[in-house]
C-alpha angles and dihedrals in degrees: 000000000000091000091049090055090049092048090050093049091048093052089050091050091052095045090052096048117116121230114265109240127185129177123188133159089268105040153001116232117195121171089202117034109190099165137073099212132053116193123194116190125187105220144182119218112220087214104064111224107204095190114029091185092064093057124082124212089251092055093046092050090051091048092051092044095047092052092051120191117015098027091118122048118198115221103172136350135200129179139188121214130195122187092204100034127258112304096192124062094222123064110197124211094188097045138042118275099212109269094341118122131203113226128195115235092215093048113026094186089057099091132162135182089215120048095191133227113314114249124261126243085024133122120229134185116209126193136176094048091104125007113265095001132111123206119206113200132184121184115198122209089241088072093254114123132191127209127185125187116210131180099226109230109157100341 
């Protein structure tokens, strides 16, 4: 009986676990991909954030929501699409990901097997990592990086 209770608790704990998501300048890691497209957009925030480390995800969300339309300016956007879903947990920017190809949103014919390292001192919005969530990422030239997950409602 004791073993049964332990097994039930273990199964509950596993079923309630959140996916592990890590975003760096060279890759995205997701322990539970549930989408078929990842989009990475280089953006400019109208409200300049001098120190990204001093802002919480909640504060960033409030800034973007308060400013309304136009608080995010898209500069460039690339996406990766898979008909069958992502079979590996890690999607590399600096290496090939099997047969997957990065496409540019502005010029769909411009495609590449390798996207390249994400730029330093630049804001990015990433979507498709987790359904209905946006990830804002900022990579400092010092090697420090900041990632904020935001459920996009009215941004």
